[in-house]
CSV table of C-alpha atoms in Angstrom, one decimal:
chain,number,residue,atom,x,y,z
A,295,UNK,CA,-30.3,15.2,23.6
A,296,UNK,CA,-27.6,15.0,26.3
A,297,UNK,CA,-24.3,16.9,25.9
A,298,UNK,CA,-21.0,15.0,25.0
A,299,UNK,CA,-17.8,15.1,26.8
A,300,UNK,CA,-15.1,15.7,23.7
A,301,UNK,CA,-12.7,14.9,26.0
A,302,UNK,CA,-13.4,11.2,26.0
A,303,UNK,CA,-13.7,10.7,22.3
A,304,UNK,CA,-11.5,7.8,21.0
A,305,UNK,CA,-11.2,6.7,17.2
A,306,UNK,CA,-11.3,3.1,16.7
A,307,UNK,CA,-11.7,2.7,12.8
A,308,UNK,CA,-10.9,5.2,9.9
A,309,UNK,CA,-11.9,4.9,6.4
A,310,UNK,CA,-10.7,7.9,4.0
A,311,UNK,CA,-11.6,9.0,0.5
A,312,UNK,CA,-10.3,11.8,-1.6
A,313,UNK,CA,-12.9,14.0,-2.9
A,314,UNK,CA,-11.6,16.2,-5.9
A,315,UNK,CA,-12.4,20.1,-5.8
A,316,UNK,CA,-15.6,21.5,-6.5
A,317,UNK,CA,-18.9,19.4,-7.4
A,318,UNK,CA,-19.3,16.1,-9.1
A,319,UNK,CA,-19.8,16.2,-13.1
A,320,UNK,CA,-23.1,16.7,-14.4
A,321,UNK,CA,-22.4,13.5,-16.8
A,322,UNK,CA,-22.8,11.1,-13.9
A,323,UNK,CA,-18.9,10.1,-14.0
A,324,UNK,CA,-17.2,9.6,-10.8
A,325,UNK,CA,-13.5,10.4,-10.4
A,326,UNK,CA,-12.8,9.4,-6.9
A,327,UNK,CA,-10.2,6.9,-6.2
A,328,UNK,CA,-11.9,5.1,-3.4
A,329,UNK,CA,-10.2,3.3,-0.6
A,330,UNK,CA,-10.9,-0.2,-0.3
A,331,UNK,CA,-9.6,-0.8,3.4
A,332,UNK,CA,-9.7,0.9,6.6
A,333,UNK,CA,-6.2,2.7,7.8
A,334,UNK,CA,-4.2,0.3,10.1
A,335,UNK,CA,-3.8,2.5,13.3
A,336,UNK,CA,-1.2,1.9,15.9
A,337,UNK,CA,-1.7,3.2,19.4
A,338,UNK,CA,0.4,6.6,18.6
A,339,UNK,CA,-1.6,7.0,15.7
A,340,UNK,CA,-5.1,7.1,17.2
A,341,UNK,CA,-3.7,9.5,19.8
A,342,UNK,CA,-2.8,12.2,16.9
A,343,UNK,CA,-6.3,11.8,15.3
A,344,UNK,CA,-8.1,11.6,18.8
A,345,UNK,CA,-6.1,15.1,20.0
A,346,UNK,CA,-7.1,16.9,16.7
A,347,UNK,CA,-11.0,15.8,17.1
A,348,UNK,CA,-11.3,16.5,20.5
A,349,UNK,CA,-9.8,20.1,20.0
A,350,UNK,CA,-12.3,20.7,17.2
A,351,UNK,CA,-15.3,19.2,19.1
A,352,UNK,CA,-14.8,21.1,21.9
A,353,UNK,CA,-15.5,24.7,20.7
A,354,UNK,CA,-18.7,25.6,19.0
A,355,UNK,CA,-20.1,22.0,18.5
A,356,UNK,CA,-24.1,22.5,17.7
A,357,UNK,CA,-26.7,19.8,18.3
A,358,UNK,CA,-28.5,18.7,15.4
A,359,UNK,CA,-31.1,16.2,14.8
A,360,UNK,CA,-32.2,14.0,11.5
A,361,UNK,CA,-34.6,15.9,9.2
A,362,UNK,CA,-36.3,13.4,7.3
A,363,UNK,CA,-37.7,16.3,5.0
A,364,UNK,CA,-34.2,16.8,3.0
A,365,UNK,CA,-34.6,13.3,1.7
A,366,UNK,CA,-30.8,12.3,2.4
A,367,UNK,CA,-29.5,8.8,2.9
A,368,UNK,CA,-26.6,9.7,4.6
A,369,UNK,CA,-28.7,9.5,8.3
A,370,UNK,CA,-29.8,6.1,7.0
A,371,UNK,CA,-26.0,4.6,6.5
A,372,UNK,CA,-24.8,6.5,9.7
A,373,UNK,CA,-27.7,4.6,11.7
A,374,UNK,CA,-26.3,1.3,10.3
A,375,UNK,CA,-22.7,2.0,11.7
A,376,UNK,CA,-24.1,2.9,14.9
A,377,UNK,CA,-24.9,-0.5,14.8
A,378,UNK,CA,-22.3,-2.6,13.3
A,379,UNK,CA,-19.0,-1.7,11.4
A,380,UNK,CA,-19.9,-4.5,8.8
A,381,UNK,CA,-20.6,-1.8,5.6
A,382,UNK,CA,-17.9,0.6,7.1
A,383,UNK,CA,-16.1,0.4,3.7
A,384,UNK,CA,-19.3,0.6,1.5
A,385,UNK,CA,-20.9,3.3,3.5
A,386,UNK,CA,-17.9,5.4,3.5
A,387,UNK,CA,-17.7,5.3,0.0
A,388,UNK,CA,-21.5,6.3,-0.4
A,389,UNK,CA,-20.9,9.0,2.0
A,390,UNK,CA,-17.8,10.7,0.2
A,391,UNK,CA,-19.5,10.3,-3.2
A,392,UNK,CA,-23.0,12.2,-1.7
A,393,UNK,CA,-20.7,15.0,-0.4
A,394,UNK,CA,-19.1,15.4,-3.6
A,395,UNK,CA,-22.3,15.5,-5.4
A,396,UNK,CA,-23.8,18.2,-2.9
A,397,UNK,CA,-20.4,20.3,-2.3
A,398,UNK,CA,-20.3,23.7,-3.8
A,399,UNK,CA,-18.9,24.5,-6.9
A,400,UNK,CA,-15.8,26.1,-5.3
A,401,UNK,CA,-15.2,23.8,-2.7
A,402,UNK,CA,-11.7,22.9,-2.4
A,403,UNK,CA,-10.3,19.2,-2.6
A,404,UNK,CA,-9.9,17.4,0.2
A,405,UNK,CA,-10.1,13.9,2.3
A,406,UNK,CA,-13.5,12.6,3.7
A,407,UNK,CA,-13.1,10.5,6.8
A,408,UNK,CA,-15.5,8.1,8.1
A,409,UNK,CA,-14.8,7.2,11.9
A,410,UNK,CA,-15.9,4.6,14.2
A,411,UNK,CA,-15.3,5.5,17.8
A,412,UNK,CA,-16.4,5.9,21.2
A,413,UNK,CA,-17.3,8.9,23.5
A,414,UNK,CA,-18.6,9.0,26.8
A,415,UNK,CA,-18.5,5.2,26.8
A,416,UNK,CA,-20.7,4.5,23.8
A,417,UNK,CA,-20.2,3.9,20.2
A,418,UNK,CA,-20.1,6.7,18.1
A,419,UNK,CA,-19.7,7.6,14.2
A,420,UNK,CA,-18.1,10.6,12.7
A,421,UNK,CA,-17.7,12.1,9.6
A,422,UNK,CA,-15.0,14.7,8.9
A,423,UNK,CA,-13.9,16.6,6.1
A,424,UNK,CA,-10.2,17.9,5.8
A,425,UNK,CA,-9.1,20.6,3.4
A,426,UNK,CA,-5.6,21.0,2.7
A,427,UNK,CA,-3.6,23.5,0.6
A,428,UNK,CA,-3.5,23.3,-3.1
A,429,UNK,CA,-0.6,21.1,-4.3
A,430,UNK,CA,-0.5,19.1,-1.0
A,431,UNK,CA,-0.9,15.6,-1.7
A,432,UNK,CA,-1.3,12.2,-0.1
A,433,UNK,CA,-0.9,9.2,-2.3
A,434,UNK,CA,-3.0,6.3,-1.8
A,435,UNK,CA,-1.2,3.0,-1.3
A,436,UNK,CA,-1.9,-0.8,-0.7
A,437,UNK,CA,-2.1,-3.1,2.1
A,438,UNK,CA,-1.1,-6.7,2.1
A,439,UNK,CA,-4.1,-7.6,0.4
A,440,UNK,CA,-3.9,-5.2,-2.5
A,441,UNK,CA,-6.6,-3.0,-1.2
A,442,UNK,CA,-6.4,0.9,-1.8
A,443,UNK,CA,-6.1,2.5,1.7
A,444,UNK,CA,-3.9,5.3,3.2
A,445,UNK,CA,-0.9,4.9,5.4
A,446,UNK,CA,-1.4,6.1,9.2
A,447,UNK,CA,1.7,8.4,9.0
A,448,UNK,CA,0.2,10.3,5.9
A,449,UNK,CA,-3.1,10.8,7.8
A,450,UNK,CA,-1.0,12.3,10.9
A,451,UNK,CA,0.8,14.4,8.8
A,452,UNK,CA,-2.5,15.8,7.2
A,453,UNK,CA,-3.8,16.6,10.8
A,454,UNK,CA,-0.5,18.3,11.9
A,455,UNK,CA,0.4,20.1,8.4
A,456,UNK,CA,0.1,23.8,8.7
A,457,UNK,CA,-1.6,24.0,5.3
A,458,UNK,CA,-4.3,21.8,6.4
A,459,UNK,CA,-7.8,23.1,7.5
A,460,UNK,CA,-9.3,21.0,9.5
A,461,UNK,CA,-12.2,20.3,9.9
A,462,UNK,CA,-15.9,19.9,9.2
A,463,UNK,CA,-17.3,17.3,11.5
A,464,UNK,CA,-20.5,15.8,12.5
A,465,UNK,CA,-20.6,13.3,15.5
A,466,UNK,CA,-23.4,11.1,16.0
A,467,UNK,CA,-24.3,8.6,18.9
A,468,UNK,CA,-28.0,8.2,19.0
A,469,UNK,CA,-30.9,7.7,17.0
A,470,UNK,CA,-34.2,7.6,19.3
A,471,UNK,CA,-37.7,7.5,17.5
A,472,UNK,CA,-35.2,6.0,14.6
A,473,UNK,CA,-34.2,10.0,14.3
A,474,UNK,CA,-30.3,10.2,14.3
A,475,UNK,CA,-28.9,13.0,16.6
A,476,UNK,CA,-25.7,14.3,17.1
A,477,UNK,CA,-23.4,17.4,17.0
A,478,UNK,CA,-21.7,19.3,14.1
A,479,UNK,CA,-18.8,21.8,14.3
A,480,UNK,CA,-17.3,23.8,11.3
A,481,UNK,CA,-13.9,25.1,12.0
A,482,UNK,CA,-13.8,27.4,8.8
A,483,UNK,CA,-16.9,29.3,10.4
A,484,UNK,CA,-17.0,31.8,13.2
A,485,UNK,CA,-18.9,31.1,16.5
A,486,UNK,CA,-20.9,28.1,15.7
A,487,UNK,CA,-21.6,28.7,12.1
A,488,UNK,CA,-21.9,25.5,9.9
A,489,UNK,CA,-21.6,25.6,5.9
A,490,UNK,CA,-25.2,25.1,4.9
A,491,UNK,CA,-24.2,22.6,2.3
A,492,UNK,CA,-22.7,20.3,5.0
A,493,UNK,CA,-25.8,20.3,7.2
A,494,UNK,CA,-27.8,19.5,4.2
A,495,UNK,CA,-25.4,16.6,3.1
A,496,UNK,CA,-25.8,15.2,6.3
A,497,UNK,CA,-29.7,15.2,6.2
A,498,UNK,CA,-30.0,17.0,9.4
A,499,UNK,CA,-31.1,20.4,10.8
A,500,UNK,CA,-30.1,22.3,14.1
A,501,UNK,CA,-32.0,21.2,17.0
A,502,UNK,CA,-32.8,24.2,19.3
A,503,UNK,CA,-35.4,24.5,22.2
A,504,UNK,CA,-38.5,25.3,20.7
A,505,UNK,CA,-39.0,28.7,22.7
A,506,UNK,CA,-35.4,29.8,20.7
A,507,UNK,CA,-36.9,28.4,17.5
A,508,UNK,CA,-39.9,30.4,17.6
A,509,UNK,CA,-37.8,33.5,18.6
A,510,UNK,CA,-35.8,32.9,15.5
A,511,UNK,CA,-38.6,32.3,13.2
A,512,UNK,CA,-40.3,35.4,14.2
A,513,UNK,CA,-37.1,37.4,13.8
A,514,UNK,CA,-36.3,36.1,10.5
A,515,UNK,CA,-40.1,36.7,9.8
A,516,UNK,CA,-40.1,40.4,10.7
A,517,UNK,CA,-36.4,40.9,8.6
A,518,UNK,CA,-38.0,39.3,5.9
A,519,UNK,CA,-41.2,41.3,5.8
A,520,UNK,CA,-39.3,44.7,6.6
A,521,UNK,CA,-36.9,44.0,3.6
A,522,UNK,CA,-39.7,42.6,1.0
A,523,UNK,CA,-42.6,45.5,2.0
A,524,UNK,CA,-40.3,48.6,2.6
A,525,UNK,CA,-42.3,50.9,0.0
A,526,UNK,CA,-45.3,48.8,0.4
A,527,UNK,CA,-47.1,49.9,3.5
A,528,UNK,CA,-50.5,47.8,2.9
A,529,UNK,CA,-48.3,44.6,2.0
A,530,UNK,CA,-46.5,45.4,5.2
A,531,UNK,CA,-49.4,45.9,7.4
A,532,UNK,CA,-50.7,42.6,5.8
A,533,UNK,CA,-47.8,40.4,6.5
A,534,UNK,CA,-46.9,41.6,10.1
A,535,UNK,CA,-51.0,41.2,11.1
A,536,UNK,CA,-50.3,37.6,9.7
A,537,UNK,CA,-47.1,37.1,11.5
A,538,UNK,CA,-48.7,38.1,14.8
A,539,UNK,CA,-52.0,36.3,14.4
A,540,UNK,CA,-49.9,33.0,13.3
A,541,UNK,CA,-47.8,33.7,17.0
A,542,UNK,CA,-50.8,34.3,19.0
A,543,UNK,CA,-53.0,31.7,17.9
A,544,UNK,CA,-53.8,28.4,20.0
A,545,UNK,CA,-51.4,25.8,17.8
A,546,UNK,CA,-48.6,23.8,19.0
A,547,UNK,CA,-46.5,24.1,16.3
A,548,UNK,CA,-45.2,26.5,13.6
A,549,UNK,CA,-45.6,25.7,9.8
A,550,UNK,CA,-43.6,28.1,7.9
A,551,UNK,CA,-44.8,26.3,4.3
A,552,UNK,CA,-48.4,26.5,5.2
A,553,UNK,CA,-47.8,30.1,6.4
A,554,UNK,CA,-46.2,31.2,3.5
A,555,UNK,CA,-48.9,29.6,1.1
A,556,UNK,CA,-51.8,31.2,3.1
A,557,UNK,CA,-50.3,34.6,4.0
A,558,UNK,CA,-47.8,36.0,1.2
A,559,UNK,CA,-47.9,36.9,-2.3
A,560,UNK,CA,-46.8,34.3,-4.6
A,561,UNK,CA,-43.5,36.0,-5.7
A,562,UNK,CA,-42.5,36.3,-1.6
A,563,UNK,CA,-43.5,32.7,-0.8
A,564,UNK,CA,-40.5,30.7,-2.0
A,565,UNK,CA,-38.1,33.1,-1.0
A,566,UNK,CA,-39.4,33.0,2.6
A,567,UNK,CA,-39.1,29.5,2.8
A,568,UNK,CA,-35.7,29.4,1.8
A,569,UNK,CA,-34.8,32.4,4.4
A,570,UNK,CA,-36.4,29.8,7.0
A,571,UNK,CA,-34.1,27.1,6.0
A,572,UNK,CA,-31.0,29.5,5.8
A,573,UNK,CA,-31.9,30.0,9.4
A,574,UNK,CA,-31.3,26.4,10.3
A,575,UNK,CA,-35.3,26.0,10.9
A,576,UNK,CA,-37.4,23.3,9.5
A,577,UNK,CA,-39.7,24.6,6.8
A,578,UNK,CA,-42.3,22.1,7.6
A,579,UNK,CA,-43.1,22.4,11.2
A,580,UNK,CA,-41.4,22.6,14.5
A,581,UNK,CA,-42.7,23.0,17.9
A,582,UNK,CA,-44.0,26.2,18.8
A,583,UNK,CA,-43.4,28.1,22.4
A,584,UNK,CA,-43.9,32.0,22.3
A,585,UNK,CA,-42.5,32.8,25.7
A,586,UNK,CA,-39.4,34.6,24.6
A,587,UNK,CA,-41.5,37.0,22.4
A,588,UNK,CA,-44.8,37.2,24.3
A,589,UNK,CA,-44.3,40.7,25.1
A,590,UNK,CA,-43.4,41.5,21.2
A,591,UNK,CA,-46.6,39.7,19.9
A,592,UNK,CA,-49.4,41.6,22.1
A,593,UNK,CA,-49.7,44.9,19.9
A,594,UNK,CA,-49.3,45.5,16.0
A,595,UNK,CA,-47.0,48.9,15.6
A,596,UNK,CA,-47.2,51.5,12.7
A,597,UNK,CA,-44.6,54.3,12.8
A,598,UNK,CA,-44.9,57.1,10.4
A,599,UNK,CA,-42.1,59.4,9.1
A,600,UNK,CA,-43.3,62.4,10.8
A,601,UNK,CA,-42.9,60.7,14.1
A,602,UNK,CA,-46.4,59.2,14.8
A,603,UNK,CA,-46.8,55.9,16.7
A,604,UNK,CA,-49.6,53.7,16.9
A,605,UNK,CA,-50.4,50.4,18.9
A,606,UNK,CA,-53.3,48.3,18.2
A,607,UNK,CA,-54.1,44.6,19.0
A,608,UNK,CA,-54.2,42.3,15.5
A,609,UNK,CA,-57.7,41.6,16.0
A,610,UNK,CA,-58.4,45.4,14.9
A,611,UNK,CA,-56.6,44.8,11.7
A,612,UNK,CA,-58.5,41.3,11.3
A,613,UNK,CA,-62.0,43.0,11.8
A,614,UNK,CA,-61.2,46.2,9.9
A,615,UNK,CA,-61.6,48.6,12.5
A,616,UNK,CA,-58.1,49.9,11.7
A,617,UNK,CA,-56.7,50.1,8.0
A,618,UNK,CA,-53.9,51.3,6.3
A,619,UNK,CA,-54.8,52.8,2.8
A,620,UNK,CA,-52.9,54.0,0.1
A,621,UNK,CA,-53.2,58.0,-0.8
A,622,UNK,CA,-50.4,58.2,-3.4
A,623,UNK,CA,-47.2,56.7,-4.0
A,624,UNK,CA,-45.5,58.4,-1.0
A,625,UNK,CA,-48.5,58.8,1.2
A,626,UNK,CA,-50.6,56.5,3.0
A,627,UNK,CA,-53.4,57.3,5.7
A,628,UNK,CA,-54.3,55.2,8.8
A,629,UNK,CA,-57.9,54.7,9.4
A,630,UNK,CA,-59.4,53.8,13.1
A,631,UNK,CA,-63.1,53.1,13.8
A,632,UNK,CA,-63.1,53.0,17.3
A,633,UNK,CA,-64.3,55.0,20.7
A,634,UNK,CA,-61.8,57.4,21.8
A,635,UNK,CA,-61.3,56.8,25.7
A,636,UNK,CA,-58.5,59.1,26.5
A,637,UNK,CA,-55.7,61.3,24.9
A,638,UNK,CA,-52.9,62.5,26.7
A,639,UNK,CA,-49.1,63.9,26.1
A,640,UNK,CA,-46.3,61.4,25.8
A,641,UNK,CA,-42.6,61.8,25.7
A,642,UNK,CA,-40.9,59.9,22.3
A,643,UNK,CA,-38.0,60.2,20.1
A,644,UNK,CA,-38.3,63.5,18.0
A,645,UNK,CA,-39.1,63.3,14.4
A,646,UNK,CA,-36.6,64.1,11.4
A,647,UNK,CA,-38.7,67.3,10.7
A,648,UNK,CA,-38.3,68.6,14.3
A,649,UNK,CA,-34.6,67.9,14.5
A,650,UNK,CA,-34.2,70.0,11.4
A,651,UNK,CA,-36.0,72.9,12.7
A,652,UNK,CA,-33.8,72.7,15.9
A,653,UNK,CA,-30.5,72.4,14.0
């Protein structure tokens, strides 16, 4: 997707709803007092909102794309609003309700805005959550038609107030192939971090280049394997072999759920898939490009406590010519069935026992 210029952002219509602290009650009740009309904005009011939104979106905004696997209805409503404002009131109410259902139990109360605007000369839709200090209240009022809404000066005070923590924002401009695309920023996180519940609420996943996604999958998988098999050398070897084989095989996509089901022990499968999701990757599939990890997947490496280092191609594990076998609770043996063609000296890190002898 094409980058956007936050400096061109202009808000046009704003709906705002109060969302209580924590998650919606399990009994199905809905405590939200929904607004019934958009906020009436003058030129000065729009300028205040515009300045704050531009500031937030000009930072660590990250590209996202709709993930149909999440089953969220929010992308469908946003795509409607990209075409027309006819359902702005009803959709904004549904969006506020959905956020209340999905936010964390410890999430503070705040105000959720659905904003119709323009960026780079194109229509856009923004969702923003403002969280303010406990005790800071902005009361709803009614317009000339008797509909619940907020006054523009209340919104302005919130945006400029020292106690307000703005914003989680999603900005959406396109839906190529009927898949919503946009950018997300979370001012409460550092260096591009986004609260996981907010991404899921939006029904999106982070959009990255396929080589970056593949590298991230490989890195997350290796960390998972290292942690889950720290004292299980046989399982460690089997998992690492499977990972290298997955990266080396001639396929155009990575399928994390399929990989887990085919290669991991049952007790590790769900946890692995969740780790992949937590990393912002699709657990179903994403395009595969191993160019960034090509040098890391040519060989399998085995390191021992006393400093031995064995490098071998994954196919030796697959055909059984290299095995890691358990001897007892603390020892394993590496068995290689192959012709020795060369032995030579080599430099390397000293083992812990060598360091101890010299100290």
